[in-house]
Amino acid sequence: MAASEDYLAELNDAQRAAATFGIGGAAVPMPVPPLLIIAGAGSGKTKTLTHRVAHLILNGADPRRILLMTFARRMAADMTRRVERICAHALAGQSWLPGDAIAWSGTFHAIGARLLRQHAESIGLSPSFSILDRADAEDLLDWVRDELGFSATRQRFPKKSTCLAIYSYVINAQSTVREALLRSFPWCAEWEDALTRLFAAYVEAKQAQHVLDYDDLLLYWAKMMAVPELAPLVASRFDHVLVDEYQDTNPLQASILLGLKPDGTGLTVVGDDAQSIYAFRAATVRNILDFPSHFDPPAAIFKLEQNYRSTEPILAACNRVIGHAAEGYAKTLFSTGRRGGKPVLAQVPDEARQVALVVAGVLENREAGMALREQAVLMRAAHHSSQLEIELTRRNIPFVKFGGLKFLEAAHIKDVLAILRWAENPRDQVAAFRVLKLMPGVGPAVARRAFAVVDGGGLAALAAFRAPAAARDAWDTLARLMPELAESTAWTGEIERVRRWYDPILELRYDSVRTRLHDLDQLDNIARSHASRTAFLTDLALDPPQACGGEAGPPLKDDDWLNLSTIHSAKGQEWDAVYVLNVVDGCIPSDLATGSPEEIEEERRLLYVAMTRAREALTLVQPLKFFVRGQTPGGDRHIYAPRSRFLPDADLAVFDVVAAQTTRTPYDAPPTTAPKVDLQAAMRQMWKV
């Protein structure tokens, strides 16, 4: 199709070279060799990737045969919209999309779910399989654990969340149970044989109920790509495969990509080895480091080093920190014309002074015109901000901490979804047990007997089951509702029908009823944007909303808040001013992550990721001592902590080193004498007539 190349003008030379590499101008593109784009922090990675996809389409590639994968559905949707805008602009409004635009765009798990449904019957799956979210997978694993008698062991068996974490690591890292235990769960090593039995029984339970968990979406896809009769069929669907954030992939995901494109033709991956920080999820930096060598000839490598986010002094400090990495793609981030002050290394006497320094700095920035929401405080572990949160609350400074209760973790949301999931898949035991136990008088034993009846006779058999007297009315209504939902072909209004049965139960079981009902209204609104119950349940399992309860809904017009976040949760974000807490050995790097050179290198990358979030101002805070917890008030037992090993003396020249002597915060002051008041007597007096 005829198109001007003006759409490439907004790219710098490095971005343009990466976006156009290997793409010819013929009507039918020549085979495109494998490509690795190393995109430094803030270097325009998304812009480059979207322009490459657009360049493919504008040079003859069929958008229906392009697979674009990233790690968040919203990011995939945004990238698709960008590609469409670039193409429309290049063609000056001509019609250019043959059919659907970028029909295959999404997360690994979402694409996997879609492919598995299409090929379900070929691989022994039911096309109507349910997808368990993490909490439901834990519940099923716990049920199997109890069936095997592991909950009654003389020694404490790992809890259900730990069991699922081990299982997930085994699957995604493509390791044995023993390897996973030794590498990441050494405290559970004595349970190797029992865990192996548990996981085998868990797989059988999932298969019997026609359910897949989150990890199965990748595992079944990978297994499908290892079947000689199926792999070419799946691979032939895509001419071009492009993957964002490749440094965050695990061995299972890498095996899927190599199955799709064994010789690398049409394969492009984008990422930054210096930002690989998710080993606890089985992600491995080896994927991006070893990518070129998988192909013959090796994949081409392009680097993006011009940073559009941070000032030159901040970049100079970031380059020093990552420059000491033992292995990686050498790169030097630079900015053109963005000047500013050096990042600050603030050395404070203790944690209380650290809090005082951060609060004073945040408020000073606010008075100078920088909104609270443009500032962030980052920490290696969530509990590192506990004292800061107390002081922010005392000073009435609003803040949001990343990692609170997720929408789908709320009990009332899970209840409604369980009803829909059971209607979708009558053999889903986890959903069935949750629904049945909502009714008064129904415990595990009754639920187990009722499910056995349904398993043998379908949902209609609920009507014939003799329910406990306390549950009779609710049971009769449910017995009519469930077969209707299962047989319904009209998705519109299903949640409303469910709520006619469920809302009275909610009012009896839970507090904060108004807030919970508002959440269910929000769930209904989300449902309206989906064409079917299957699509709705799949999307919620793969990409759930984040807000819940009081956090749901739009903020007030005058709302402003400070951002608190772990470094892991901050990846992909940026703020004008960033404070990093506890930049000392024992915190960064964590004393729990120094068992191997690989762990230490990932800790270095964590500090690098934290520093590269800052646009205008960066402050690293180093408390010189930490008081021992649990001592009597006024005690002075403490330990000293050295500066992080990632900031050697030779690199201090790129920082403004400040010895901050701030005053103690009021909550840290020694106790004062106060009169004695019998508050308990006062409380009793309140209830006397």
XYZ file of C-alpha atoms in Angstrom:
689
model
C 0.000 0.000 0.000
C 1.278 3.440 -0.871
C 2.219 5.422 2.204
C 4.467 8.302 3.124
C 7.264 7.520 5.589
C 6.662 10.777 7.451
C 5.363 8.643 10.336
C 8.989 7.651 11.037
C 10.123 11.273 11.368
C 9.315 11.423 15.092
C 11.800 8.621 15.838
C 15.446 9.250 16.639
C 18.079 7.474 14.567
C 18.382 4.466 16.897
C 14.617 4.061 17.207
C 14.161 4.317 13.435
C 16.866 1.734 12.746
C 15.208 -0.710 15.176
C 11.681 -0.050 13.869
C 12.587 -0.663 10.218
C 15.208 -3.421 10.513
C 14.668 -6.283 8.071
C 11.392 -4.931 6.667
C 11.488 -4.514 2.887
C 9.254 -2.405 0.727
C 7.822 -5.198 -1.457
C 4.105 -5.921 -1.559
C 4.779 -9.211 0.233
C 7.474 -8.725 2.899
C 10.581 -10.851 2.728
C 11.295 -13.104 5.729
C 12.167 -10.801 8.618
C 15.183 -11.986 10.648
C 15.047 -12.242 14.449
C 15.616 -8.984 16.302
C 16.420 -8.011 19.888
C 15.845 -4.378 20.887
C 17.595 -3.442 24.129
C 15.575 -0.461 25.329
C 17.065 1.477 28.231
C 14.796 3.052 30.831
C 12.765 5.942 29.412
C 14.144 5.450 25.907
C 10.853 5.300 23.988
C 10.446 1.524 23.938
C 6.697 1.560 23.311
C 7.005 4.181 20.569
C 9.625 2.081 18.807
C 7.657 -1.155 19.055
C 4.391 0.382 17.836
C 6.175 2.019 14.893
C 7.719 -1.329 13.997
C 4.292 -2.984 13.936
C 2.909 -0.114 11.844
C 5.910 -0.324 9.501
C 5.220 -4.021 9.003
C 1.583 -3.360 8.109
C 2.384 -0.428 5.822
C 4.850 -2.635 3.967
C 2.364 -5.411 3.287
C 2.083 -7.507 6.447
C -1.428 -8.733 7.221
C -2.437 -7.335 10.645
C -4.541 -10.466 11.240
C -1.334 -12.526 11.151
C 0.602 -10.393 13.650
C 0.872 -11.513 17.283
C 1.674 -8.704 19.731
C 2.242 -9.730 23.357
C 2.988 -7.789 26.502
C 2.385 -8.197 30.240
C -0.741 -6.066 30.707
C -3.912 -6.148 28.664
C -4.330 -2.373 28.874
C -0.840 -1.871 27.495
C -1.595 -4.235 24.610
C -4.817 -2.349 23.849
C -2.997 0.986 24.000
C -0.276 -0.253 21.660
C -2.901 -1.516 19.202
C -4.601 1.894 19.182
C -1.243 3.593 18.590
C -0.537 1.329 15.616
C -3.926 2.166 14.123
C -3.314 5.911 14.514
C 0.135 5.690 12.932
C -1.199 3.730 9.958
C -4.203 6.013 9.485
C -1.969 9.086 9.563
C 0.516 7.569 7.109
C -2.238 6.731 4.640
C -3.992 10.084 5.075
C -7.308 8.459 5.928
C -7.282 5.696 3.323
C -8.920 2.393 4.206
C -6.057 0.137 5.172
C -7.203 -2.661 7.495
C -8.235 -5.931 5.802
C -10.604 -7.235 8.449
C -9.767 -6.917 12.114
C -6.870 -4.685 13.140
C -4.183 -6.579 15.063
C -6.614 -9.347 15.947
C -4.031 -11.086 18.143
C -2.900 -8.632 20.797
C -2.790 -9.264 24.543
C -0.950 -10.886 27.425
C 0.704 -14.308 27.223
C -2.057 -15.762 29.382
C -4.907 -14.189 27.426
C -3.490 -15.353 24.096
C -2.910 -18.796 25.592
C -6.521 -19.017 26.790
C -7.785 -18.037 23.341
C -5.644 -20.605 21.531
C -6.534 -23.346 23.995
C -10.255 -22.779 23.476
C -9.761 -22.986 19.713
C -7.777 -26.222 19.925
C -9.395 -27.650 23.088
C -10.861 -30.758 21.522
C -7.537 -31.594 19.850
C -5.694 -31.604 23.169
C -8.274 -33.298 25.389
C -9.771 -30.163 26.960
C -13.403 -29.206 27.197
C -13.968 -25.978 25.213
C -16.002 -24.684 28.157
C -13.162 -25.055 30.674
C -13.172 -22.593 33.586
C -10.160 -20.532 34.612
C -9.315 -20.432 38.315
C -7.877 -17.220 39.686
C -5.107 -17.468 42.265
C -7.424 -17.521 45.273
C -9.650 -20.223 43.803
C -6.613 -22.281 42.826
C -5.428 -22.040 46.431
C -8.819 -23.244 47.656
C -8.806 -26.249 45.336
C -5.251 -27.097 46.302
C -6.234 -26.808 49.956
C -9.179 -29.161 49.402
C -6.861 -31.732 47.787
C -4.362 -31.191 50.589
C -7.063 -32.045 53.126
C -8.205 -35.091 51.104
C -4.658 -36.454 51.241
C -4.515 -35.945 54.997
C -1.676 -33.417 54.893
C -3.587 -30.968 57.085
C -3.358 -33.484 59.939
C 0.399 -34.074 59.834
C 2.344 -34.021 63.089
C 4.586 -31.274 61.735
C 3.224 -28.137 60.092
C 2.656 -28.696 56.378
C 3.122 -25.645 54.090
C -0.023 -23.520 53.890
C -2.070 -23.431 50.716
C -0.608 -20.168 49.377
C 2.918 -21.521 49.785
C 1.965 -24.792 48.088
C 0.544 -22.898 45.115
C 3.619 -20.660 44.936
C 5.858 -23.740 44.801
C 3.654 -25.388 42.165
C 3.637 -22.193 40.082
C 7.401 -21.863 40.306
C 7.892 -25.473 39.196
C 5.664 -24.915 36.156
C 7.025 -21.541 35.053
C 10.678 -22.247 35.758
C 10.374 -25.671 34.122
C 12.135 -27.196 37.113
C 11.639 -30.214 39.338
C 10.033 -29.902 42.749
C 13.429 -30.522 44.344
C 15.093 -27.772 42.315
C 12.323 -25.311 43.154
C 12.545 -26.090 46.865
C 16.323 -25.756 47.030
C 16.353 -22.560 44.964
C 13.430 -20.600 46.405
C 11.666 -22.526 49.207
C 14.413 -24.203 51.270
C 12.267 -24.173 54.444
C 9.891 -26.611 52.715
C 12.556 -29.036 51.489
C 11.516 -31.808 53.910
C 8.112 -32.004 52.183
C 9.406 -32.810 48.693
C 7.691 -36.212 48.374
C 4.424 -35.011 49.913
C 4.332 -31.928 47.690
C 4.940 -34.061 44.614
C 1.942 -36.233 45.585
C -0.126 -33.128 46.307
C 0.626 -31.573 42.913
C -0.220 -34.803 41.096
C -3.579 -34.991 42.890
C -4.182 -31.282 42.211
C -3.706 -31.859 38.475
C -6.160 -34.774 38.569
C -8.724 -32.657 40.430
C -8.456 -29.854 37.868
C -8.858 -32.239 34.981
C -11.870 -33.931 36.579
C -13.551 -30.553 37.008
C -12.568 -29.154 33.586
C -10.758 -26.204 35.114
C -7.382 -24.652 34.384
C -5.401 -22.423 36.681
C -3.384 -19.407 35.601
C -0.208 -21.413 35.004
C -2.019 -24.051 32.935
C -2.727 -21.439 30.261
C 0.992 -21.301 29.534
C 1.756 -24.939 30.289
C -0.870 -26.346 27.905
C 0.197 -23.858 25.231
C 3.828 -24.881 25.623
C 2.906 -28.572 25.521
C 0.858 -27.921 22.396
C 3.944 -26.398 20.738
C 5.869 -29.601 21.481
C 3.409 -31.822 19.560
C 4.682 -32.261 15.969
C 1.151 -32.478 14.573
C -0.111 -29.343 16.358
C 2.880 -26.988 16.575
C 2.993 -26.143 12.830
C -0.767 -25.554 12.828
C -0.518 -22.990 15.645
C 2.709 -21.429 14.393
C 1.414 -21.004 10.843
C -1.258 -18.639 12.145
C 1.344 -15.890 12.718
C 3.820 -14.323 10.284
C 5.204 -11.924 12.877
C 5.478 -12.261 16.660
C 6.494 -9.219 18.733
C 7.008 -9.371 22.497
C 7.357 -6.461 24.916
C 9.167 -6.584 28.302
C 11.055 -9.710 27.312
C 13.322 -9.443 30.367
C 10.289 -10.418 32.485
C 9.603 -13.722 30.727
C 10.176 -17.122 32.322
C 11.544 -20.323 30.746
C 8.034 -21.568 29.918
C 7.233 -18.408 27.951
C 10.579 -18.579 26.139
C 9.831 -22.159 25.103
C 6.480 -21.021 23.665
C 8.177 -18.348 21.547
C 10.799 -20.759 20.250
C 7.991 -23.174 19.410
C 6.184 -20.473 17.441
C 9.315 -19.285 15.621
C 12.025 -21.978 15.798
C 14.304 -20.190 13.309
C 13.444 -16.717 14.577
C 11.872 -15.542 11.316
C 9.467 -12.708 12.092
C 10.315 -12.682 15.810
C 11.073 -9.378 17.599
C 11.584 -9.043 21.342
C 12.025 -5.795 23.245
C 13.316 -5.370 26.764
C 16.067 -4.261 29.121
C 18.228 -6.764 30.932
C 18.999 -4.045 33.507
C 15.347 -4.080 34.583
C 14.942 -7.837 35.107
C 13.695 -7.981 38.716
C 11.070 -10.731 38.930
C 13.053 -13.899 39.653
C 10.625 -14.687 42.496
C 8.020 -15.242 39.768
C 10.425 -17.540 37.892
C 11.354 -14.825 35.387
C 14.978 -15.110 34.322
C 17.378 -12.575 32.874
C 18.925 -15.464 30.912
C 16.053 -15.284 28.414
C 17.088 -11.884 27.134
C 20.829 -12.441 27.564
C 20.758 -15.712 25.595
C 18.139 -14.720 23.003
C 20.524 -13.956 20.089
C 22.360 -17.277 20.394
C 19.195 -19.349 19.820
C 19.376 -18.633 16.092
C 21.858 -19.142 13.288
C 22.889 -16.530 12.366
C 22.353 -14.867 15.767
C 19.589 -12.319 16.173
C 20.431 -8.709 15.402
C 20.760 -6.387 18.412
C 19.761 -2.711 18.483
C 20.159 -0.470 21.539
C 18.051 2.510 22.579
C 20.065 4.715 24.940
C 18.607 8.220 24.616
C 16.480 8.827 27.691
C 13.427 11.090 27.531
C 12.540 10.929 31.233
C 15.328 11.955 33.567
C 17.873 14.745 33.914
C 21.515 14.188 32.967
C 22.764 14.107 36.603
C 20.197 11.433 37.525
C 21.207 9.386 34.484
C 24.876 9.713 35.396
C 24.158 8.147 38.795
C 22.025 5.403 37.251
C 24.783 4.566 34.757
C 27.300 4.264 37.600
C 25.111 1.820 39.545
C 24.357 -0.498 36.621
C 27.848 -0.127 35.177
C 29.150 -2.481 37.883
C 26.831 -5.314 36.783
C 28.651 -8.604 36.274
C 26.912 -9.321 32.958
C 24.616 -7.564 30.523
C 24.320 -5.460 27.399
C 26.542 -2.411 27.895
C 24.679 0.845 27.406
C 24.942 4.425 28.590
C 21.756 6.373 29.069
C 21.946 10.023 28.032
C 19.631 12.991 27.719
C 19.954 16.037 25.500
C 19.570 19.354 27.221
C 17.908 18.156 30.431
C 19.929 19.651 33.233
C 19.295 19.654 36.964
C 20.894 19.088 40.326
C 22.730 15.955 41.364
C 20.710 13.216 43.022
C 20.973 13.379 46.811
C 22.395 10.706 49.087
C 20.980 11.727 52.464
C 22.697 10.176 55.465
C 20.416 10.382 58.501
C 20.992 9.144 62.054
C 18.100 6.677 62.178
C 14.728 5.652 60.747
C 12.853 8.411 62.589
C 15.032 11.037 60.948
C 14.525 9.285 57.629
C 10.776 9.757 58.005
C 11.180 13.403 59.000
C 13.438 14.110 56.034
C 11.056 12.516 53.531
C 7.972 14.253 54.908
C 9.734 17.627 54.965
C 10.954 17.153 51.397
C 7.553 16.093 50.111
C 5.831 19.110 51.698
C 8.532 21.486 50.484
C 8.060 20.202 46.936
C 4.307 20.662 47.280
C 4.719 24.272 48.414
C 6.934 24.832 45.363
C 4.117 23.654 43.075
C 4.795 19.913 42.705
C 1.633 17.916 43.372
C 1.805 15.065 45.850
C 0.773 12.623 43.141
C 3.899 13.573 41.161
C 6.062 12.336 44.044
C 6.795 8.792 45.211
C 8.496 7.004 48.068
C 9.910 3.627 47.081
C 11.094 0.801 49.292
C 12.556 -2.693 48.869
C 9.948 -4.340 51.117
C 6.451 -3.153 52.017
C 7.116 -3.020 55.762
C 9.956 -0.523 55.286
C 7.376 2.273 55.077
C 5.509 1.470 58.320
C 6.906 4.417 60.318
C 6.395 6.742 57.372
C 2.745 5.697 57.063
C 2.167 6.515 60.742
C 3.611 9.993 60.323
C 1.734 10.685 57.086
C -1.492 9.740 58.841
C -0.651 11.907 61.853
C 0.130 14.863 59.578
C -3.049 14.315 57.523
C -1.041 13.807 54.322
C -3.051 11.522 51.990
C -1.191 8.631 50.420
C -1.833 5.542 48.322
C 0.234 2.426 48.834
C 0.453 0.026 45.934
C -0.521 -3.562 46.747
C -3.794 -3.301 48.706
C -6.848 -5.528 48.447
C -7.625 -6.317 44.813
C -11.145 -6.170 43.438
C -11.414 -9.921 42.857
C -10.054 -10.734 46.311
C -13.120 -9.209 47.990
C -15.430 -11.915 49.342
C -18.657 -10.493 47.877
C -17.145 -10.225 44.385
C -15.848 -13.794 44.585
C -19.299 -14.974 45.686
C -21.060 -13.585 42.600
C -18.344 -14.788 40.238
C -18.543 -18.257 41.788
C -22.257 -18.434 40.893
C -21.497 -17.510 37.285
C -18.555 -19.912 37.119
C -20.632 -22.790 38.443
C -23.314 -22.074 35.833
C -20.606 -22.000 33.173
C -19.031 -25.239 34.355
C -21.193 -27.449 36.659
C -18.116 -29.567 37.478
C -16.237 -26.602 39.001
C -16.067 -27.853 42.573
C -14.380 -24.767 44.053
C -17.140 -22.505 42.712
C -19.868 -24.934 43.784
C -18.625 -25.222 47.369
C -18.381 -21.441 47.702
C -21.935 -20.944 46.453
C -23.486 -23.721 48.525
C -21.795 -22.628 51.750
C -23.264 -19.129 51.408
C -26.574 -20.498 52.701
C -27.269 -20.929 56.426
C -26.839 -24.443 57.727
C -24.730 -25.590 54.781
C -21.240 -26.654 55.787
C -18.535 -28.657 54.010
C -20.251 -32.023 54.539
C -23.612 -30.894 53.105
C -21.867 -29.087 50.253
C -19.894 -32.222 49.421
C -23.051 -34.379 49.276
C -24.917 -31.800 47.204
C -22.067 -31.479 44.739
C -21.966 -35.251 44.314
C -25.669 -35.158 43.370
C -25.061 -32.379 40.832
C -22.008 -34.145 39.463
C -24.208 -37.135 38.711
C -27.412 -35.449 37.566
C -26.601 -31.882 36.549
C -27.639 -28.597 38.137
C -31.317 -29.518 37.875
C -30.677 -32.174 40.540
C -30.327 -29.415 43.151
C -34.128 -29.288 43.391
C -34.303 -32.901 44.587
C -31.612 -32.538 47.262
C -32.891 -32.402 50.838
C -31.432 -29.125 52.103
C -31.097 -28.171 55.785
C -34.192 -26.444 57.139
C -32.356 -23.144 57.694
C -31.393 -23.005 54.017
C -34.696 -24.189 52.522
C -35.947 -20.892 51.015
C -32.583 -19.811 49.648
C -31.922 -23.348 48.389
C -35.196 -23.552 46.461
C -34.512 -20.249 44.736
C -30.959 -21.278 43.901
C -32.188 -24.624 42.555
C -34.333 -22.727 40.033
C -31.683 -20.128 39.244
C -28.698 -22.364 38.464
C -30.258 -24.468 35.640
C -31.675 -21.274 34.115
C -28.235 -19.652 34.085
C -26.588 -22.778 32.702
C -29.047 -23.066 29.832
C -29.355 -19.330 29.129
C -28.143 -17.981 25.795
C -28.726 -14.339 26.762
C -25.828 -12.901 28.771
C -27.475 -9.510 29.307
C -29.025 -9.258 32.756
C -27.454 -12.409 34.254
C -25.729 -10.554 37.078
C -28.996 -8.795 37.899
C -30.707 -12.202 38.174
C -27.902 -13.516 40.355
C -28.131 -10.487 42.615
C -31.831 -10.977 43.252
C -30.807 -14.187 45.023
C -27.475 -12.990 46.420
C -28.061 -9.442 47.744
C -30.208 -10.587 50.738
C -27.465 -13.085 51.636
C -24.824 -10.362 51.398
C -26.758 -8.183 53.846
C -26.805 -11.028 56.386
C -23.196 -12.158 55.993
C -21.127 -8.986 55.665
C -20.650 -5.530 57.099
C -20.175 -2.343 55.002
C -23.173 -3.395 52.928
C -23.511 -0.152 50.944
C -19.886 -0.262 49.862
C -20.156 -3.899 48.839
C -23.353 -3.267 46.869
C -21.548 -0.435 45.084
C -18.789 -2.907 44.154
C -21.406 -5.244 42.688
C -22.810 -2.331 40.663
C -19.297 -1.797 39.349
C -19.057 -5.502 38.495
C -22.336 -5.244 36.572
C -20.975 -2.269 34.614
C -17.874 -4.268 33.686
C -20.059 -7.178 32.577
C -21.981 -4.961 30.148
C -18.846 -4.464 28.057
C -18.493 -8.212 27.372
C -20.321 -10.184 24.717
C -20.700 -13.386 26.728
C -20.337 -14.912 30.164
C -17.302 -16.873 28.968
C -15.536 -13.725 27.763
C -16.415 -11.902 30.996
C -15.098 -14.632 33.307
C -11.972 -15.120 31.215
C -11.095 -11.421 31.163
C -11.626 -11.012 34.899
C -9.446 -14.021 35.671
C -6.636 -12.772 33.428
C -6.749 -9.020 34.005
C -8.787 -8.108 37.101
C -9.675 -4.527 38.115
C -7.542 -3.158 40.945
C -9.880 -1.042 43.056
C -12.166 -2.336 45.758
C -14.540 -0.886 48.322
C -13.763 2.684 49.298
C -11.060 2.924 46.643
C -13.497 2.203 43.836
C -14.779 4.996 41.608
C -13.291 8.309 40.465
C -11.369 10.474 42.959
C -12.715 13.827 44.123
C -11.701 16.844 42.072
C -9.367 18.213 44.748
C -7.859 14.850 45.673
C -4.084 14.608 45.813
C -2.008 11.882 47.342
C 1.556 10.757 47.814
C 2.560 7.494 46.156
C 4.122 4.772 48.302
C 5.282 1.662 46.501
C 7.618 -1.261 46.616
C 10.211 -1.097 43.861
C 8.723 -4.169 42.208
C 5.328 -2.461 41.959
C 6.873 0.790 40.710
C 8.351 -0.675 37.553
C 6.899 1.054 34.509
C 5.982 4.177 36.517
C 7.675 7.581 36.735
C 7.387 10.632 38.975
C 8.917 14.118 39.192
C 10.468 13.415 42.603
C 11.427 10.015 44.007
C 12.667 9.066 47.484
C 14.204 5.617 48.053
C 14.192 4.392 51.649
C 16.819 2.343 53.499
C 19.610 2.334 50.902
C 21.764 0.173 53.157
C 23.119 -3.343 53.063
C 20.481 -5.610 54.533
C 17.677 -3.685 52.814
C 19.121 -2.988 49.325
C 20.387 -5.618 48.824
C 17.995 -7.474 51.065
C 19.726 -9.761 53.544
C 17.389 -12.506 52.282
C 18.651 -12.165 48.708
C 22.409 -12.435 48.985
C 22.766 -16.203 48.803
C 24.167 -16.256 45.284
C 25.799 -13.894 42.765
C 22.615 -14.040 40.670
C 20.504 -12.801 43.587
C 22.913 -9.960 44.321
C 22.868 -8.869 40.684
C 19.077 -8.761 40.723
C 19.205 -6.578 43.849
C 21.510 -4.205 41.956
C 18.952 -4.043 39.172
C 16.239 -3.272 41.748
C 18.106 -0.170 42.902
C 18.641 0.814 39.271
C 14.917 0.475 38.525
C 14.078 2.623 41.562
C 16.496 5.363 40.527
C 15.334 5.459 36.912
C 11.737 6.253 38.017
C 12.754 9.866 38.820
C 12.281 12.687 36.323
C 13.542 15.801 38.140
C 14.699 14.933 41.660
C 16.061 11.769 43.265
C 16.883 11.243 46.937
C 18.409 8.042 48.313
C 18.124 7.860 52.100
C 20.707 6.024 54.221
C 19.844 5.620 57.936
C 23.049 5.076 59.853
C 21.487 2.958 62.576
C 18.337 0.934 63.204
C 16.814 0.578 66.664
C 16.138 -2.967 67.838
C 12.425 -3.741 67.877
C 10.677 -4.781 71.084
C 12.834 -2.950 73.614
C 11.316 -0.829 76.383
C 10.328 2.766 75.537
C 13.327 5.077 75.555
C 15.762 2.189 75.004
C 18.793 2.797 72.821
C 19.711 -0.690 71.608
C 20.538 -0.416 67.926
C 22.613 -1.800 65.080
C 24.616 0.057 62.472
C 24.051 -0.534 58.754
C 26.630 0.235 56.085
C 25.745 2.091 52.908
C 24.515 -0.175 50.132
C 27.362 -2.012 48.424
C 25.934 -0.733 45.124
C 27.142 2.789 46.007
C 30.929 2.453 46.416
C 33.077 5.404 47.479
C 34.347 5.906 43.932
C 30.807 6.679 42.736
C 29.850 9.219 45.393
C 31.070 12.060 43.157
C 27.866 11.818 41.104
C 25.749 12.383 44.248
C 25.226 15.347 46.508
C 26.050 13.646 49.817
C 24.168 15.335 52.668
C 24.448 14.533 56.380
C 20.896 15.392 57.432
C 20.356 16.249 61.116
C 16.595 16.607 61.269
C 14.596 16.855 64.469
C 12.772 13.888 65.879
C 9.174 13.455 64.799
C 6.594 13.902 67.594
C 5.582 10.243 67.703
C 9.233 9.338 68.329
C 9.648 11.684 71.291
C 10.219 10.207 74.775
C 7.017 9.739 76.777
C 5.872 12.557 79.037
C 4.176 12.314 82.422
C 0.394 12.244 82.168
C -2.432 11.950 84.726
C -3.971 8.530 85.213
C -7.484 8.113 83.831
C -9.668 5.031 84.284
C -10.968 4.788 80.727
C -12.442 1.356 81.304
C -14.717 2.781 83.985
C -15.719 5.529 81.586
C -16.605 2.951 78.972
C -18.792 1.077 81.453
C -20.487 4.309 82.443
C -21.558 4.917 78.830
C -23.931 1.958 78.967
C -25.514 2.646 82.344
C -29.104 3.782 82.206
